[in-house]
């Protein structure tokens, strides 16, 4: 096959993965083909990334070793139907569509394709994504590792059983939205105490980034790190008491539960 990676649906997620893989030199522009729907978009992406950009999904499917389909869930079956007869045997096909199961995709193909379901998040657009990969049982490990390396070019990636994908969707898939809300609220607190808005947002965002990094780098339990910041009779314990009183912890737990349940409902629609 002519191209190592083909992308159908170069929107927010598709373009972010492309941009990360090129920036990390995991792929060079000549390794990539993608399809878009309008000539203007095609021209923009070709000029920006110097990849082969076409207007035909079939052309991409026919020539790609790894095929990333990053269209909306409501469009994916239309795309699978369009490419099913032309896709070469053994293509590694990755779908980022939320709530679309491996089984429902598998039934669209009569030939053997190596299917992998991926749940990335918006962090991929800045190289700090979190992606869970659920391979079909028949997908070989070397294909899984290849796809893992692709997503590691734009953040972290781990391989999980498909049964966990709803929970992943409710936690890390939707999670950036929860954290944006938290950053906004922390910044509002700073503004209430007289800080300029931009300063407040920077303080809040970098604080969240630093806290996240200490968890990942040290591998410590978050509760232990929290204890390190909390001086006896200091100011932090007063702040924590307010958060407990406001039910922050249980509210976040419930947010993950609700979003996971919704992901599951979408799946069975
Ligand atoms: N955004 C997230 O945070 C996130 C997180 C996890 C998973 N996902 C999943 O990733 C997928 C993509 O999400 P997104 O946020 O990147 O959406 P998006 O920005 O809307 O991108 C979708 C892209 O698909 C293109 N497209 C639509 N129909 C097509 C077709 N028939 N053939 C070829 N291309 C087509 C669209 O082109 P036009 O611009 O021309 O319409 C658009 O560029 C979704 O399934 C979503 O569930 C997204």
Coordinates of N, CA and C and ligand atoms in Angstrom, one line a residue, residues 8-14 35-38 41 57 70-73 75 78-79 82 96-98 118-122 173, ligand 1:
X8 N -9.9 9.7 7.2 CA -11.2 10.1 6.6 C -11.8 10.9 7.8
X9 N -12.0 12.2 7.5 CA -12.6 13.0 8.6 C -11.5 13.8 9.3
X10 N -10.9 14.7 8.6 CA -9.8 15.5 9.2 C -10.4 16.8 9.9
X11 N -11.3 16.5 10.9 CA -11.8 17.6 11.7 C -10.9 17.8 12.9
X12 N -11.5 18.2 14.1 CA -10.7 18.5 15.3 C -9.7 17.4 15.7
X13 N -10.3 16.2 15.8 CA -9.5 15.0 16.2 C -8.6 14.5 15.1
X14 N -9.1 14.3 13.9 CA -8.3 13.8 12.8 C -7.1 14.7 12.5
X35 N -8.8 12.5 3.2 CA -9.9 13.0 2.3 C -10.8 13.9 3.1
X36 N -11.2 15.0 2.4 CA -12.2 15.9 3.0 C -13.3 16.1 2.0
X37 N -14.3 17.0 2.4 CA -15.5 17.1 1.5 C -15.5 18.3 0.6
X38 N -14.7 19.3 0.9 CA -14.8 20.5 0.1 C -13.4 20.8 -0.5
X41 N -11.3 23.1 1.9 CA -10.7 22.4 3.0 C -9.5 21.5 2.5
X57 N -13.1 9.4 -0.3 CA -12.9 8.5 0.8 C -12.4 7.2 0.3
X70 N -12.3 9.4 11.5 CA -12.7 10.3 12.6 C -13.8 11.3 12.2
X71 N -14.9 10.6 11.7 CA -16.1 11.4 11.4 C -17.1 11.2 12.6
X72 N -18.1 12.0 12.6 CA -19.1 11.9 13.7 C -19.8 10.5 13.7
X73 N -20.2 10.1 14.9 CA -20.8 8.8 15.0 C -21.9 8.6 14.0
X75 N -22.2 9.5 11.1 CA -21.8 9.4 9.7 C -21.0 8.2 9.5
X78 N -22.2 5.3 7.1 CA -22.3 5.7 5.7 C -20.9 5.6 5.1
X79 N -19.8 6.0 5.9 CA -18.5 5.9 5.4 C -18.0 4.5 5.2
X82 N -19.4 3.0 2.2 CA -18.8 3.6 1.0 C -17.5 2.9 0.7
X96 N -12.7 6.6 15.8 CA -12.8 7.4 17.1 C -14.2 7.7 17.4
X97 N -15.2 7.1 16.7 CA -16.6 7.5 16.9 C -17.1 7.0 18.3
X98 N -17.5 8.0 19.1 CA -18.0 7.7 20.4 C -19.2 6.7 20.3
X118 N -11.0 3.7 19.2 CA -10.2 4.6 20.0 C -11.1 5.7 20.6
X119 N -10.8 6.0 21.9 CA -11.5 7.2 22.5 C -10.4 8.2 23.0
X120 N -10.1 9.1 22.1 CA -9.2 10.2 22.5 C -9.9 11.3 23.2
X121 N -9.2 12.4 23.5 CA -9.9 13.6 24.0 C -9.2 14.8 23.4
X122 N -9.7 16.0 23.7 CA -9.3 17.2 23.0 C -7.8 17.5 23.3
X173 N -12.8 11.2 28.0 CA -13.4 11.7 26.8 C -14.1 13.1 27.0
Ligands
LIG1 N1 -13.9 16.3 19.8 C1 -13.6 15.5 20.9 O1 -13.3 15.9 22.0 C2 -13.7 14.0 20.7 C3 -13.3 13.1 21.7 C4 -13.4 11.7 21.5 C5 -13.9 11.2 20.4 N2 -14.4 12.0 19.4 C6 -14.9 11.4 18.2 O2 -14.1 11.7 17.1 C7 -14.9 11.9 15.9 C8 -14.6 13.2 15.3 O3 -14.9 14.2 16.2 P1 -14.4 15.7 15.9 O4 -14.7 16.5 17.2 O5 -13.1 15.7 15.3 O6 -15.5 16.2 14.8 P2 -15.4 17.2 13.7 O7 -14.4 18.3 14.1 O8 -16.8 17.6 13.3 O9 -14.7 16.4 12.5 C9 -15.4 15.5 11.7 C10 -14.8 15.6 10.3 O10 -15.4 14.6 9.5 C11 -15.7 15.2 8.2 N3 -16.7 14.4 7.5 C12 -18.0 14.4 7.8 N4 -18.6 13.5 7.0 C13 -17.7 13.0 6.2 C14 -17.7 12.1 5.1 N5 -18.8 11.5 4.7 N6 -16.5 11.8 4.5 C15 -15.4 12.3 4.9 N7 -15.3 13.2 5.9 C16 -16.4 13.5 6.5 C17 -16.1 16.6 8.5 O11 -15.9 17.4 7.3 P3 -16.7 18.8 7.1 O12 -15.9 19.7 8.0 O13 -16.6 19.0 5.7 O14 -18.1 18.5 7.6 C18 -15.1 17.0 9.6 O15 -13.9 17.5 9.1 C19 -16.4 11.7 16.4 O16 -16.9 10.5 16.1 C20 -16.3 11.9 17.9 O17 -17.3 11.1 18.5 C21 -14.3 13.4 19.5

